[in-house]
Amino acid sequence: MKTTDHASGGAAVAEPRAPAATSAAKGREPKRINVALQGGGSHGAFAWGVLDRLLEDGRIAVDGVSGTSAGAMNATVLAYGLHKNGQQGARDMLDEFWRRIGDSARMSPLQPTWLDKLMSPGNIDFNPLWMGFDFLSRVLSPYQLNPTNWHPLRDVLSDLIDFDSLRRCRHTKLFLCATNVKSGRIKVFDTSQVSLEAVLASACLPFMFQAVEVDGEYYWDGGYMGNPPIYPLIYGTDTPDVLIIQINPVEIPEVPTTAREIFDRINTLSFNSSLMREMRAIHFVTKLIDQGHLDPARYKRVNIHTVGAGEEMARLGVSSKLNASSDFLFHLYQLGRSKAEAWLAASFDKVGRESSTDIAGAFL
């Protein structure tokens, strides 16, 4: 992954990545976890960094993965990489996916201005094209603004992933969330149903893209119903540990006062609401199991772990989710790796035994 070296004006290449450690080399079996990936446009590069560090560590094996929007793309690329060549294959595939996004954005007019760079690490609030699009999207639909239903990542995904092969994967269970436009119900595509259209359906922001048709049904972004969905991992796998990689901040430091700040906060509240509900349900069932009111042989106790960067993400507005410049993606990737490193140091020993996240304190 390349990033701009602002001091020299040239291109700086990320340091070579260490190969993924193997459980055989470590002399013990890896701990199995499920991974739940939130969506958030280019902020998904944060999850890329988290996943890269976890895969590099080698002490963790992914049993199931769920994702929404950008999280669905990360989940699909992760599952396909694991399917083709294990831990190292997943790292390589994620690196290639995000490198291509950064490369394709070089000619994009959606770049941060000098004023944006002074104000934040990734917002493009002062970009004239963003301002124009932000206004037009409130009065015109994507059926008018995007009549061909062009999606910038369609070609990248179709070129990288053999979906026929992925549907035959038996090692990693994959779950992608979308919202059924007409019924208002959640749709979860599992491994046997995954397709290019299913991934694009999960990432279909209704103000940017036309609803995606899959098997006669029409879908919008899954973030409205599950961001990310946890219940497929509970019922669809035997692994009790779920690691949630959070992109959208739950808390913010100040009350929004400008129109843009208010819109940004509404966006994060909307895309966190389903996660908050699921966490409340998990907390309630866990208490009943621990208090002996529910039989643990019949009800599954779930251990919740989280990796996020709430403070850093709270400083980024909605516009930054469309900033796919290589230097911004690499900034988020490095942030993700550092947060994963901290989580491994503080919480790895709890995997398989108990939650490392205080659910009540974080979500209730």
mmCIF file of C-alpha atoms in Angstrom, residues 94-274:
data_model
loop_
_atom_site.group_PDB
_atom_site.id
_atom_site.type_symbol
_atom_site.label_atom_id
_atom_site.label_comp_id
_atom_site.label_asym_id
_atom_site.label_seq_id
_atom_site.Cartn_x
_atom_site.Cartn_y
_atom_site.Cartn_z
ATOM 1 C CA LEU A 94 -6.950 -7.455 1.705
ATOM 2 C CA ASP A 95 -3.774 -5.564 0.839
ATOM 3 C CA GLU A 96 -4.475 -5.926 -2.866
ATOM 4 C CA PHE A 97 -8.103 -4.856 -2.488
ATOM 5 C CA TRP A 98 -7.302 -1.638 -0.629
ATOM 6 C CA ARG A 99 -4.264 -0.900 -2.804
ATOM 7 C CA ARG A 100 -6.527 -0.991 -5.852
ATOM 8 C CA ILE A 101 -9.006 1.340 -4.192
ATOM 9 C CA GLY A 102 -6.228 3.815 -3.456
ATOM 10 C CA ASP A 103 -4.839 3.522 -6.983
ATOM 11 C CA SER A 104 -8.245 4.077 -8.573
ATOM 12 C CA ALA A 105 -8.790 7.193 -6.441
ATOM 13 C CA ARG A 106 -5.680 8.958 -7.734
ATOM 14 C CA MET A 107 -7.635 10.596 -10.537
ATOM 15 C CA SER A 108 -10.763 11.153 -8.483
ATOM 16 C CA PRO A 109 -11.845 14.780 -8.012
ATOM 17 C CA LEU A 110 -12.953 13.874 -4.459
ATOM 18 C CA GLN A 111 -9.661 14.853 -2.863
ATOM 19 C CA PRO A 112 -9.077 16.859 0.324
ATOM 20 C CA THR A 113 -8.254 20.514 -0.259
ATOM 21 C CA TRP A 114 -5.447 22.286 1.589
ATOM 22 C CA LEU A 115 -8.063 23.625 4.001
ATOM 23 C CA ASP A 116 -9.428 20.126 4.622
ATOM 24 C CA LYS A 117 -5.915 18.916 5.428
ATOM 25 C CA LEU A 118 -5.512 21.707 7.954
ATOM 26 C CA MET A 119 -8.802 20.870 9.652
ATOM 27 C CA SER A 120 -8.742 17.046 9.800
ATOM 28 C CA PRO A 121 -6.802 13.972 8.649
ATOM 29 C CA GLY A 122 -9.414 12.878 6.116
ATOM 30 C CA ASN A 123 -12.473 15.104 5.680
ATOM 31 C CA ILE A 124 -13.228 16.616 2.278
ATOM 32 C CA ASP A 125 -15.832 19.102 3.504
ATOM 33 C CA PHE A 126 -14.337 21.982 1.490
ATOM 34 C CA ASN A 127 -14.020 20.088 -1.777
ATOM 35 C CA PRO A 128 -16.326 21.858 -4.287
ATOM 36 C CA LEU A 129 -17.430 18.586 -5.900
ATOM 37 C CA TRP A 130 -18.366 17.124 -2.510
ATOM 38 C CA MET A 131 -20.328 20.272 -1.696
ATOM 39 C CA GLY A 132 -22.176 20.020 -4.997
ATOM 40 C CA PHE A 133 -22.892 16.324 -4.632
ATOM 41 C CA ASP A 134 -23.997 16.757 -1.020
ATOM 42 C CA PHE A 135 -26.538 19.371 -2.161
ATOM 43 C CA LEU A 136 -27.755 17.539 -5.263
ATOM 44 C CA SER A 137 -28.207 14.226 -3.435
ATOM 45 C CA ARG A 138 -30.820 15.922 -1.240
ATOM 46 C CA VAL A 139 -32.981 16.937 -4.210
ATOM 47 C CA LEU A 140 -32.156 14.361 -6.909
ATOM 48 C CA SER A 141 -32.139 10.568 -6.616
ATOM 49 C CA PRO A 142 -29.433 8.203 -7.903
ATOM 50 C CA TYR A 143 -31.885 7.214 -10.641
ATOM 51 C CA GLN A 144 -31.311 10.743 -11.963
ATOM 52 C CA LEU A 145 -27.725 11.394 -10.827
ATOM 53 C CA ASN A 146 -26.421 7.882 -11.579
ATOM 54 C CA PRO A 147 -28.683 6.509 -14.349
ATOM 55 C CA THR A 148 -26.261 3.715 -15.326
ATOM 56 C CA ASN A 149 -25.967 2.655 -11.647
ATOM 57 C CA TRP A 150 -22.179 2.812 -11.833
ATOM 58 C CA HIS A 151 -20.374 1.513 -8.750
ATOM 59 C CA PRO A 152 -16.646 2.287 -8.387
ATOM 60 C CA LEU A 153 -15.843 -1.063 -6.748
ATOM 61 C CA ARG A 154 -17.774 -3.416 -9.020
ATOM 62 C CA ASP A 155 -14.806 -4.074 -11.303
ATOM 63 C CA VAL A 156 -12.344 -4.373 -8.408
ATOM 64 C CA LEU A 157 -14.454 -7.019 -6.666
ATOM 65 C CA SER A 158 -15.251 -8.986 -9.827
ATOM 66 C CA ASP A 159 -11.584 -8.997 -10.817
ATOM 67 C CA LEU A 160 -10.268 -10.107 -7.408
ATOM 68 C CA ILE A 161 -12.846 -12.674 -6.316
ATOM 69 C CA ASP A 162 -14.041 -15.881 -7.932
ATOM 70 C CA PHE A 163 -17.508 -15.997 -6.383
ATOM 71 C CA ASP A 164 -18.216 -19.502 -7.701
ATOM 72 C CA SER A 165 -15.170 -20.729 -5.792
ATOM 73 C CA LEU A 166 -16.061 -18.704 -2.683
ATOM 74 C CA ARG A 167 -19.540 -20.248 -2.523
ATOM 75 C CA ARG A 168 -17.842 -23.643 -2.142
ATOM 76 C CA CYS A 169 -15.793 -22.462 0.863
ATOM 77 C CA ARG A 170 -16.263 -24.722 3.893
ATOM 78 C CA HIS A 171 -13.631 -23.246 6.206
ATOM 79 C CA THR A 172 -14.950 -19.746 6.931
ATOM 80 C CA LYS A 173 -18.645 -18.996 7.361
ATOM 81 C CA LEU A 174 -19.594 -15.731 5.667
ATOM 82 C CA PHE A 175 -22.649 -13.565 6.387
ATOM 83 C CA LEU A 176 -23.438 -10.318 4.532
ATOM 84 C CA CYS A 177 -26.226 -7.975 5.642
ATOM 85 C CA ALA A 178 -28.534 -5.975 3.364
ATOM 86 C CA THR A 179 -31.858 -4.172 3.831
ATOM 87 C CA ASN A 180 -34.876 -5.272 1.803
ATOM 88 C CA VAL A 181 -36.251 -2.015 0.436
ATOM 89 C CA LYS A 182 -39.889 -3.102 0.079
ATOM 90 C CA SER A 183 -40.344 -5.351 3.126
ATOM 91 C CA GLY A 184 -38.103 -3.387 5.493
ATOM 92 C CA ARG A 185 -36.577 -6.642 6.721
ATOM 93 C CA ILE A 186 -32.983 -7.648 7.191
ATOM 94 C CA LYS A 187 -31.482 -10.001 4.619
ATOM 95 C CA VAL A 188 -28.402 -12.026 5.452
ATOM 96 C CA PHE A 189 -26.619 -13.665 2.532
ATOM 97 C CA ASP A 190 -24.632 -16.685 3.737
ATOM 98 C CA THR A 191 -21.644 -18.334 2.060
ATOM 99 C CA SER A 192 -23.781 -20.382 -0.325
ATOM 100 C CA GLN A 193 -25.612 -17.220 -1.479
ATOM 101 C CA VAL A 194 -22.712 -14.799 -1.773
ATOM 102 C CA SER A 195 -22.323 -13.083 -5.134
ATOM 103 C CA LEU A 196 -21.039 -9.828 -6.553
ATOM 104 C CA GLU A 197 -24.578 -8.414 -6.478
ATOM 105 C CA ALA A 198 -25.043 -9.500 -2.851
ATOM 106 C CA VAL A 199 -21.893 -7.611 -1.816
ATOM 107 C CA LEU A 200 -22.988 -4.511 -3.754
ATOM 108 C CA ALA A 201 -26.467 -4.790 -2.229
ATOM 109 C CA SER A 202 -24.955 -4.668 1.257
ATOM 110 C CA ALA A 203 -23.062 -1.500 0.253
ATOM 111 C CA CYS A 204 -25.913 0.237 -1.607
ATOM 112 C CA LEU A 205 -26.228 3.694 -0.060
ATOM 113 C CA PRO A 206 -29.649 4.853 -1.283
ATOM 114 C CA PHE A 207 -28.521 8.439 -1.885
ATOM 115 C CA MET A 208 -25.700 7.263 -4.177
ATOM 116 C CA PHE A 209 -26.822 4.041 -5.873
ATOM 117 C CA GLN A 210 -29.996 2.533 -7.238
ATOM 118 C CA ALA A 211 -31.401 -0.382 -5.263
ATOM 119 C CA VAL A 212 -29.610 -3.617 -6.144
ATOM 120 C CA GLU A 213 -31.722 -6.504 -7.395
ATOM 121 C CA VAL A 214 -30.898 -10.001 -6.156
ATOM 122 C CA ASP A 215 -33.236 -12.860 -7.069
ATOM 123 C CA GLY A 216 -36.136 -10.502 -7.715
ATOM 124 C CA GLU A 217 -35.786 -8.546 -4.458
ATOM 125 C CA TYR A 218 -34.340 -5.052 -4.083
ATOM 126 C CA TYR A 219 -31.839 -4.054 -1.431
ATOM 127 C CA TRP A 220 -30.202 -1.031 0.149
ATOM 128 C CA ASP A 221 -27.230 -0.764 2.484
ATOM 129 C CA GLY A 222 -27.350 -3.270 5.332
ATOM 130 C CA GLY A 223 -26.335 -0.658 7.885
ATOM 131 C CA TYR A 224 -29.956 0.294 8.429
ATOM 132 C CA MET A 225 -30.774 -3.168 9.804
ATOM 133 C CA GLY A 226 -27.516 -4.678 11.061
ATOM 134 C CA ASN A 227 -24.164 -2.911 11.301
ATOM 135 C CA PRO A 228 -22.764 -5.454 11.710
ATOM 136 C CA PRO A 229 -25.210 -8.333 12.285
ATOM 137 C CA ILE A 230 -24.221 -10.444 15.294
ATOM 138 C CA TYR A 231 -26.991 -13.037 15.429
ATOM 139 C CA PRO A 232 -25.836 -15.005 12.324
ATOM 140 C CA LEU A 233 -22.522 -15.611 14.075
ATOM 141 C CA ILE A 234 -24.311 -16.815 17.225
ATOM 142 C CA TYR A 235 -26.646 -19.222 15.460
ATOM 143 C CA GLY A 236 -24.494 -20.089 12.459
ATOM 144 C CA THR A 237 -21.258 -21.116 14.197
ATOM 145 C CA ASP A 238 -20.167 -23.082 17.260
ATOM 146 C CA THR A 239 -17.661 -20.413 18.329
ATOM 147 C CA PRO A 240 -18.749 -18.331 21.364
ATOM 148 C CA ASP A 241 -16.323 -15.406 20.893
ATOM 149 C CA VAL A 242 -17.288 -12.456 18.681
ATOM 150 C CA LEU A 243 -14.833 -9.668 17.904
ATOM 151 C CA ILE A 244 -16.598 -6.517 16.695
ATOM 152 C CA ILE A 245 -14.438 -4.144 14.667
ATOM 153 C CA GLN A 246 -16.129 -0.787 15.183
ATOM 154 C CA ILE A 247 -15.883 2.055 12.708
ATOM 155 C CA ASN A 248 -18.768 4.298 13.720
ATOM 156 C CA PRO A 249 -18.141 6.013 17.079
ATOM 157 C CA VAL A 250 -20.750 5.390 19.754
ATOM 158 C CA GLU A 251 -19.877 8.483 21.778
ATOM 159 C CA ILE A 252 -18.779 11.944 20.685
ATOM 160 C CA PRO A 253 -17.166 14.628 22.863
ATOM 161 C CA GLU A 254 -19.459 17.595 22.081
ATOM 162 C CA VAL A 255 -23.043 18.389 21.110
ATOM 163 C CA PRO A 256 -23.248 19.015 17.328
ATOM 164 C CA THR A 257 -24.212 22.599 16.523
ATOM 165 C CA THR A 258 -23.616 23.083 12.788
ATOM 166 C CA ALA A 259 -25.836 21.559 10.099
ATOM 167 C CA ARG A 260 -23.008 19.313 8.914
ATOM 168 C CA GLU A 261 -22.149 18.152 12.444
ATOM 169 C CA ILE A 262 -25.796 17.329 13.096
ATOM 170 C CA PHE A 263 -26.044 15.360 9.836
ATOM 171 C CA ASP A 264 -22.861 13.454 10.688
ATOM 172 C CA ARG A 265 -24.188 12.534 14.131
ATOM 173 C CA ILE A 266 -27.545 11.399 12.732
ATOM 174 C CA ASN A 267 -25.612 9.187 10.323
ATOM 175 C CA THR A 268 -23.573 7.494 13.077
ATOM 176 C CA LEU A 269 -26.620 7.092 15.343
ATOM 177 C CA SER A 270 -28.563 5.471 12.518
ATOM 178 C CA PHE A 271 -25.806 3.041 11.667
ATOM 179 C CA ASN A 272 -25.135 2.132 15.307
ATOM 180 C CA SER A 273 -28.755 1.590 16.369
ATOM 181 C CA SER A 274 -29.012 -2.080 15.341
#
